CSV table of C-alpha atoms in Angstrom, one decimal:
chain,number,residue,atom,x,y,z
A,178,MET,CA,-20.8,-17.9,1.6
A,179,LYS,CA,-24.7,-18.2,2.3
A,180,PHE,CA,-25.3,-19.8,5.7
A,181,LEU,CA,-27.8,-22.4,6.1
A,182,ASP,CA,-28.2,-24.6,9.0
A,183,GLU,CA,-31.2,-26.7,8.1
A,184,THR,CA,-32.0,-28.7,5.0
A,185,LYS,CA,-34.0,-31.9,3.8
A,186,VAL,CA,-32.5,-34.4,1.4
A,187,TYR,CA,-33.8,-37.8,-0.3
A,188,ILE,CA,-31.1,-40.6,-0.4
A,189,ARG,CA,-31.2,-44.0,-2.0
A,190,SER,CA,-28.8,-47.1,-1.8
A,191,GLY,CA,-28.2,-49.1,-4.7
A,192,ASP,CA,-30.0,-52.0,-5.7
A,193,GLY,CA,-28.1,-55.6,-5.5
A,194,GLY,CA,-27.4,-57.1,-9.0
A,195,ALA,CA,-28.9,-60.0,-10.3
A,196,GLY,CA,-27.3,-63.6,-10.3
A,197,ALA,CA,-26.7,-64.8,-14.0
A,198,VAL,CA,-28.1,-68.0,-15.4
A,199,SER,CA,-25.2,-69.5,-17.6
A,200,PHE,CA,-24.0,-72.9,-18.7
A,201,ARG,CA,-20.3,-74.0,-19.2
A,202,ARG,CA,-20.3,-74.9,-22.7
A,203,GLU,CA,-16.6,-76.0,-24.0
A,204,LYS,CA,-15.6,-78.5,-26.7
A,205,PHE,CA,-15.5,-82.1,-25.4
A,206,ILE,CA,-16.9,-81.4,-21.9
A,207,GLU,CA,-20.3,-83.0,-22.1
A,208,PHE,CA,-21.7,-82.0,-18.9
A,209,GLY,CA,-20.2,-78.5,-18.3
A,210,GLY,CA,-22.7,-77.7,-15.5
A,211,PRO,CA,-24.3,-74.2,-14.6
A,212,ASP,CA,-21.7,-71.5,-14.1
A,213,GLY,CA,-23.7,-68.4,-13.3
A,214,GLY,CA,-22.1,-66.0,-10.9
A,215,ASP,CA,-23.5,-63.9,-8.0
A,216,GLY,CA,-24.9,-60.3,-8.5
A,217,GLY,CA,-23.0,-57.3,-7.0
A,218,ARG,CA,-23.9,-55.4,-3.9
A,219,GLY,CA,-25.5,-52.2,-4.2
A,220,GLY,CA,-23.8,-49.2,-3.2
A,221,ASP,CA,-24.5,-47.7,0.4
A,222,VAL,CA,-25.0,-44.3,1.4
A,223,TRP,CA,-22.8,-42.7,4.1
A,224,VAL,CA,-22.5,-39.5,6.0
A,225,GLU,CA,-19.1,-38.1,7.1
A,226,ALA,CA,-18.2,-34.8,9.3
A,227,VAL,CA,-15.0,-33.0,7.7
A,228,ASN,CA,-13.5,-30.2,8.7
A,229,GLY,CA,-13.7,-26.9,6.6
A,230,LEU,CA,-17.2,-26.6,6.5
A,231,ASN,CA,-19.5,-24.6,8.6
A,232,THR,CA,-22.9,-24.5,6.6
A,233,LEU,CA,-25.0,-26.8,4.7
A,234,ILE,CA,-25.2,-24.5,1.8
A,235,ASP,CA,-23.9,-27.3,-0.7
A,236,PHE,CA,-27.3,-29.4,0.1
A,237,ARG,CA,-29.4,-26.2,-1.5
A,238,TYR,CA,-28.2,-27.4,-4.8
A,239,GLN,CA,-28.4,-31.1,-4.5
A,240,GLN,CA,-31.0,-32.7,-2.5
A,241,HIS,CA,-31.0,-36.3,-4.5
A,242,PHE,CA,-28.3,-39.2,-3.2
A,243,LYS,CA,-28.2,-42.3,-5.0
A,244,ALA,CA,-25.7,-44.9,-4.7
A,245,LYS,CA,-25.0,-47.2,-7.8
A,246,THR,CA,-26.3,-50.6,-8.4
A,247,GLY,CA,-24.3,-53.7,-7.9
A,248,THR,CA,-23.1,-55.3,-11.3
A,249,HIS,CA,-25.2,-58.5,-12.6
A,250,GLY,CA,-23.3,-61.7,-12.1
A,251,MET,CA,-21.6,-63.4,-15.3
A,252,GLY,CA,-21.0,-66.7,-16.8
A,253,ARG,CA,-17.9,-68.4,-15.6
A,254,ASN,CA,-18.7,-67.8,-12.2
A,255,ARG,CA,-18.1,-64.4,-12.3
A,256,THR,CA,-19.4,-62.5,-9.2
A,257,GLY,CA,-20.6,-58.9,-10.2
A,258,ALA,CA,-18.7,-55.7,-8.6
A,259,LYS,CA,-20.1,-53.7,-5.9
A,260,GLY,CA,-22.1,-50.5,-6.5
A,261,GLY,CA,-20.3,-47.2,-6.0
A,262,ASP,CA,-21.1,-45.6,-2.4
A,263,VAL,CA,-22.2,-42.0,-2.1
A,264,THR,CA,-20.8,-40.0,0.6
A,265,LEU,CA,-22.8,-36.7,2.3
A,266,LYS,CA,-20.0,-34.5,3.6
A,267,VAL,CA,-21.2,-32.2,6.4
A,268,PRO,CA,-19.7,-30.0,8.8
A,269,VAL,CA,-18.7,-31.3,12.5
A,270,GLY,CA,-21.8,-30.8,14.9
A,271,THR,CA,-24.5,-31.7,12.1
A,272,GLN,CA,-27.4,-33.7,13.3
A,273,ILE,CA,-29.4,-36.2,11.3
A,274,PHE,CA,-33.0,-36.8,11.7
A,275,GLU,CA,-35.7,-38.9,10.1
A,276,GLU,CA,-38.6,-37.7,7.8
A,277,ASP,CA,-40.3,-36.6,11.1
A,278,ASN,CA,-37.7,-34.0,11.9
A,279,GLU,CA,-37.8,-35.3,15.7
A,280,THR,CA,-36.1,-39.0,15.4
A,281,LEU,CA,-32.6,-38.6,15.7
A,282,ILE,CA,-30.7,-41.0,13.8
A,283,VAL,CA,-26.9,-39.6,14.7
A,284,ASP,CA,-25.1,-36.9,15.7
A,285,MET,CA,-22.0,-36.0,14.2
A,286,VAL,CA,-20.0,-34.6,16.5
A,287,ALA,CA,-16.1,-35.6,15.6
A,288,GLU,CA,-14.5,-34.8,12.5
A,289,GLY,CA,-13.7,-37.8,10.4
A,290,GLN,CA,-17.0,-39.7,12.2
A,291,ARG,CA,-18.8,-41.6,9.4
A,292,TYR,CA,-22.1,-43.6,9.5
A,293,ARG,CA,-24.0,-45.4,7.4
A,294,LEU,CA,-27.6,-44.3,6.4
A,295,ALA,CA,-28.7,-46.7,4.3
A,296,ALA,CA,-27.4,-50.1,3.4
A,297,GLY,CA,-27.2,-51.5,-0.3
A,298,GLY,CA,-29.2,-54.6,-1.5
A,299,ASN,CA,-27.6,-57.7,-1.5
A,300,GLY,CA,-26.7,-59.3,-4.8
A,301,GLY,CA,-28.9,-62.0,-6.3
A,302,PHE,CA,-27.4,-65.9,-6.4
A,303,GLY,CA,-26.5,-66.8,-9.8
A,304,ASN,CA,-27.7,-70.4,-11.1
A,305,ALA,CA,-24.5,-72.4,-9.8
A,306,HIS,CA,-25.4,-71.5,-6.1
A,307,PHE,CA,-28.5,-73.9,-6.9
A,308,LYS,CA,-26.9,-76.9,-8.1
A,309,SER,CA,-27.6,-80.0,-6.2
A,310,SER,CA,-27.4,-83.7,-6.6
A,311,THR,CA,-31.0,-83.8,-7.2
A,312,ASN,CA,-30.9,-80.7,-9.7
A,313,GLN,CA,-27.9,-80.9,-12.0
A,314,ALA,CA,-28.9,-77.8,-14.2
A,315,PRO,CA,-31.0,-75.1,-12.5
A,316,SER,CA,-32.2,-72.6,-14.8
A,317,TRP,CA,-33.0,-70.0,-12.3
A,318,ALA,CA,-31.4,-67.2,-10.4
A,319,ASN,CA,-32.0,-64.7,-8.1
A,320,PRO,CA,-32.7,-61.0,-8.5
A,321,GLY,CA,-30.8,-58.4,-6.2
A,322,LEU,CA,-32.6,-57.1,-3.3
A,323,GLU,CA,-33.7,-53.3,-3.4
A,324,GLY,CA,-31.9,-50.9,-1.7
A,325,GLU,CA,-33.3,-48.7,1.2
A,326,GLU,CA,-34.7,-45.3,0.4
A,327,LYS,CA,-35.9,-42.4,2.9
A,328,THR,CA,-35.9,-38.5,3.3
A,329,ILE,CA,-33.7,-37.0,6.0
A,330,TRP,CA,-33.2,-33.9,7.7
A,331,LEU,CA,-30.0,-32.3,8.1
A,332,ARG,CA,-29.7,-29.9,11.2
A,333,LEU,CA,-26.5,-27.9,11.9
A,334,LYS,CA,-25.6,-26.9,15.3
A,335,LEU,CA,-22.2,-25.5,15.3
A,336,ILE,CA,-19.4,-26.5,17.9
A,337,ALA,CA,-17.9,-23.7,20.0
A,338,ASP,CA,-16.6,-23.4,23.5
A,339,ALA,CA,-18.2,-19.9,24.3
A,340,GLY,CA,-21.4,-18.3,23.1
A,341,LEU,CA,-22.4,-14.5,22.9
A,342,VAL,CA,-25.9,-13.8,23.6
A,343,GLY,CA,-27.7,-10.5,24.2
A,344,LEU,CA,-30.1,-8.1,22.8
A,345,PRO,CA,-29.5,-6.4,19.2
A,346,ASN,CA,-26.7,-4.0,19.0
A,347,ALA,CA,-25.6,-5.7,22.3
A,348,GLY,CA,-22.0,-5.5,21.1
A,349,LYS,CA,-21.7,-9.0,20.1
A,350,SER,CA,-20.2,-8.7,16.6
A,351,THR,CA,-17.7,-5.9,17.8
A,352,PHE,CA,-16.6,-8.4,20.9
A,353,LEU,CA,-16.1,-11.2,18.2
A,354,ALA,CA,-14.2,-8.8,15.7
A,355,ALA,CA,-11.7,-7.5,18.2
A,356,CYS,CA,-10.7,-10.7,20.2
A,357,THR,CA,-10.7,-13.0,16.6
A,358,ARG,CA,-9.6,-12.8,13.1
A,359,ALA,CA,-13.6,-13.3,12.2
A,360,ARG,CA,-14.9,-10.2,10.1
A,361,PRO,CA,-18.6,-10.2,11.3
A,362,LYS,CA,-20.8,-7.3,9.7
A,363,ILE,CA,-20.9,-4.5,12.3
A,364,ALA,CA,-23.2,-1.5,12.1
A,365,ASN,CA,-25.5,0.8,13.8
A,366,TYR,CA,-28.9,-0.6,13.4
A,367,PRO,CA,-30.5,-3.8,14.9
A,368,PHE,CA,-30.1,-7.6,13.6
A,369,THR,CA,-27.0,-6.4,11.7
A,370,THR,CA,-26.1,-10.2,12.4
A,371,LEU,CA,-28.5,-12.2,10.6
A,372,HIS,CA,-26.7,-15.7,10.8
A,373,PRO,CA,-23.8,-17.4,13.3
A,374,ASN,CA,-20.3,-16.1,13.2
A,375,LEU,CA,-17.4,-18.4,14.5
A,376,GLY,CA,-14.0,-16.9,15.5
A,377,VAL,CA,-10.9,-18.2,17.7
A,378,ALA,CA,-9.9,-16.3,20.2
A,379,THR,CA,-6.4,-16.8,21.8
A,380,ILE,CA,-5.3,-15.7,25.6
A,381,ASP,CA,-2.2,-16.6,27.6
A,382,GLU,CA,-1.4,-19.0,24.6
A,383,LYS,CA,-4.7,-21.2,25.2
A,384,GLU,CA,-7.3,-20.9,21.9
A,385,PHE,CA,-10.8,-21.5,22.2
A,386,ILE,CA,-13.7,-21.0,19.7
A,387,ILE,CA,-16.5,-18.2,20.4
A,388,ALA,CA,-20.0,-18.6,18.5
A,389,ASP,CA,-21.7,-14.8,17.9
A,390,ILE,CA,-25.4,-15.5,17.1
A,391,PRO,CA,-28.2,-12.9,16.2
A,392,GLY,CA,-29.8,-10.7,18.9
A,393,LEU,CA,-32.8,-12.0,20.9
A,394,ILE,CA,-35.6,-9.4,21.4
A,395,GLU,CA,-38.5,-10.1,23.5
A,396,GLY,CA,-41.0,-12.5,22.4
A,397,ALA,CA,-38.5,-14.5,20.0
A,398,HIS,CA,-39.4,-17.8,21.2
A,399,GLU,CA,-42.8,-16.9,19.4
A,400,GLY,CA,-40.9,-16.0,16.3
A,401,VAL,CA,-40.9,-12.3,16.9
A,402,GLY,CA,-37.6,-10.8,15.1
A,403,ILE,CA,-35.8,-13.5,13.7
A,404,GLY,CA,-36.8,-15.9,16.3
A,405,ASP,CA,-34.6,-18.1,18.6
A,406,ARG,CA,-34.0,-20.9,16.1
A,407,PHE,CA,-30.2,-19.9,15.9
A,408,LEU,CA,-30.1,-20.4,19.7
A,409,GLY,CA,-29.2,-24.0,18.6
A,410,HIS,CA,-25.5,-23.3,17.4
A,411,VAL,CA,-25.1,-22.3,21.4
A,412,GLU,CA,-26.6,-25.4,22.8
A,413,ARG,CA,-23.3,-27.1,22.7
A,414,THR,CA,-20.7,-24.1,24.2
A,415,ARG,CA,-19.4,-24.5,27.9
A,416,VAL,CA,-20.0,-21.1,28.7
A,417,LEU,CA,-22.1,-18.2,27.6
A,418,LEU,CA,-21.2,-14.5,27.7
A,419,HIS,CA,-24.5,-12.3,28.4
A,420,LEU,CA,-23.4,-8.7,26.8
A,421,VAL,CA,-25.6,-6.1,27.8
A,422,SER,CA,-25.0,-2.7,26.2
A,423,ALA,CA,-24.4,0.1,28.5
A,424,GLN,CA,-26.5,2.2,26.0
A,425,GLU,CA,-29.6,0.2,27.3
A,426,GLU,CA,-31.8,3.0,29.5
A,427,ASP,CA,-32.9,-0.1,31.5
A,428,VAL,CA,-29.9,-2.5,32.1
A,429,ALA,CA,-31.7,-4.8,34.3
A,430,LYS,CA,-34.8,-5.1,31.8
A,431,ALA,CA,-32.4,-5.9,29.2
A,432,TYR,CA,-30.7,-8.9,31.0
A,433,LYS,CA,-34.0,-10.2,32.2
A,434,THR,CA,-35.3,-10.2,28.5
A,435,VAL,CA,-32.7,-12.3,27.3
A,436,LYS,CA,-32.7,-14.8,30.3
A,437,HIS,CA,-36.3,-15.3,29.7
A,438,GLU,CA,-35.9,-16.1,26.1
A,439,LEU,CA,-32.7,-18.4,26.9
A,440,GLU,CA,-35.7,-20.3,29.6
A,441,ALA,CA,-38.2,-20.3,27.2
A,442,TYR,CA,-36.0,-21.7,24.5
A,443,GLY,CA,-34.7,-24.8,26.6
A,444,GLY,CA,-32.2,-27.1,25.2
A,445,GLY,CA,-30.3,-26.7,28.6
A,446,LEU,CA,-29.4,-23.0,27.8
A,447,GLU,CA,-30.8,-21.8,31.1
A,448,GLU,CA,-28.3,-24.4,33.2
A,449,LYS,CA,-25.0,-23.4,31.2
A,450,PRO,CA,-22.3,-21.1,33.1
A,451,GLN,CA,-23.0,-17.6,32.2
A,452,ILE,CA,-20.8,-14.5,32.4
A,453,VAL,CA,-22.6,-11.4,32.5
A,454,ALA,CA,-20.6,-8.2,31.1
A,455,LEU,CA,-21.7,-4.5,30.8
A,456,SER,CA,-20.5,-3.7,27.0
A,457,GLN,CA,-19.9,-0.5,25.4
A,458,ILE,CA,-18.7,1.3,28.5
A,459,ASP,CA,-16.6,3.7,26.5
A,460,VAL,CA,-20.0,5.7,25.8
A,461,LEU,CA,-20.9,6.1,29.9
A,462,ASP,CA,-19.0,8.6,32.0
A,463,GLU,CA,-17.9,7.5,35.6
A,464,GLU,CA,-21.2,8.1,37.5
A,465,GLU,CA,-23.4,6.5,34.8
A,466,LEU,CA,-21.0,3.6,34.5
A,467,LYS,CA,-21.8,3.3,38.1
A,468,ALA,CA,-24.9,3.1,38.3
A,469,LYS,CA,-25.8,0.9,35.5
A,470,ALA,CA,-23.2,-1.4,36.6
A,471,LYS,CA,-24.7,-1.5,39.9
A,472,ALA,CA,-28.2,-2.1,38.5
A,473,LEU,CA,-27.1,-4.8,36.5
A,474,GLY,CA,-25.4,-6.6,39.2
A,475,LYS,CA,-28.6,-6.7,41.3
A,476,ALA,CA,-30.5,-8.1,38.6
A,477,CYS,CA,-28.3,-10.9,37.8
A,478,GLY,CA,-26.7,-11.3,41.6
A,479,THR,CA,-23.2,-10.9,40.6
A,480,PRO,CA,-21.0,-8.1,39.8
A,481,PRO,CA,-20.9,-7.8,36.1
A,482,LEU,CA,-18.0,-7.7,33.8
A,483,LEU,CA,-17.1,-3.9,32.2
A,484,ILE,CA,-16.1,-4.2,28.9
A,485,SER,CA,-15.5,-2.1,25.6
A,486,ALA,CA,-14.3,-3.9,22.7
A,487,VAL,CA,-13.7,-0.6,20.4
A,488,THR,CA,-11.0,0.4,23.2
A,489,ASN,CA,-10.3,-3.1,24.4
A,490,MET,CA,-10.9,-2.0,27.9
A,491,GLY,CA,-11.8,-5.1,30.2
A,492,MET,CA,-11.3,-7.5,27.2
A,493,THR,CA,-8.2,-9.6,28.6
A,494,GLU,CA,-10.2,-10.0,31.9
A,495,ALA,CA,-13.0,-11.3,29.9
A,496,LEU,CA,-11.5,-13.8,27.9
A,497,ARG,CA,-9.7,-15.3,31.1
A,498,ALA,CA,-13.1,-15.6,32.5
A,499,LEU,CA,-14.3,-17.5,29.3
A,500,ARG,CA,-11.1,-19.3,29.1
A,501,SER,CA,-11.2,-20.3,33.2
A,502,VAL,CA,-14.7,-21.7,32.8
A,503,ILE,CA,-13.9,-23.6,29.7
A,504,ALA,CA,-10.8,-25.6,31.1
A,505,ALA,CA,-13.1,-26.4,34.2
A,506,ALA,CA,-15.6,-27.7,32.1
A,507,LYS,CA,-13.1,-29.8,29.9
A,508,ALA,CA,-11.3,-31.3,33.2
A,509,GLY,CA,-14.9,-32.3,34.5
A,510,GLU,CA,-15.6,-34.0,31.2
A,511,GLU,CA,-12.1,-35.8,30.9
A,512,GLU,CA,-13.0,-37.4,34.6
A,513,ALA,CA,-16.4,-38.3,33.6
């Protein structure tokens, strides 16, 4: 399944049905009077966050959504039926923006959340509505009101508890595959990961969701490589796991490069709790490991975790560290 996290769609709610002009005509009833019913209301356009989706790929094949027009009123004071609604089903974490792609309409953060994007037009009054003591037989009725139409942007920001960041080939996908049932593409060349992947990790009978995003390189905020647009998928996380490959010649420089890109992107990423880990340590001997761990610790200001997803070395400690930060963040949110 392809990954799509931003798309533009056109929506239009239904027009209201027209009121009817009708008169009661029955044998032996000389003055039947008007009996035209009102038109039905036009259908609405809704958006709903549903489970089981993690991409907006469905909107690549359908970009126009139109609700049904309300049924026109009829004689015998019969009101027209309401037009059928249209519902856009989106993944949890989808943001809806106006056509300028800046004005936020709604943020769909919970499963089952619904929001009306465009209201249908009201139905018109039939001629029975206009009957009065001075006008016993009105011969006019109202047309239905037009529905709303607009172009909107859908932008997906995945909901995850922890996010993996680092340079290309830092071992992010290997880490995700080792601790979850996700099966991201893993290969020995840069930018193996071209779109975010999600996995559910379990440690000490506690579960949390991890998001793996494509690697960042120097200048990513200016569009170098595949840019930094995928950083939006870790904006909602409670903690970041910054992986620095032990195969880097200068681990301190590798750490500072990604740190700078996070700061340049903004979005609050630079303020998130961050756990730094030296990954792929199985390729180093003990002396090299100590030297690089010391250099990385000096750069980040705290001793890094030492992990190897291939040999499972340090993985339990890393997952427990992530879980601890996530639990503390959740507790703080509940108190607030």
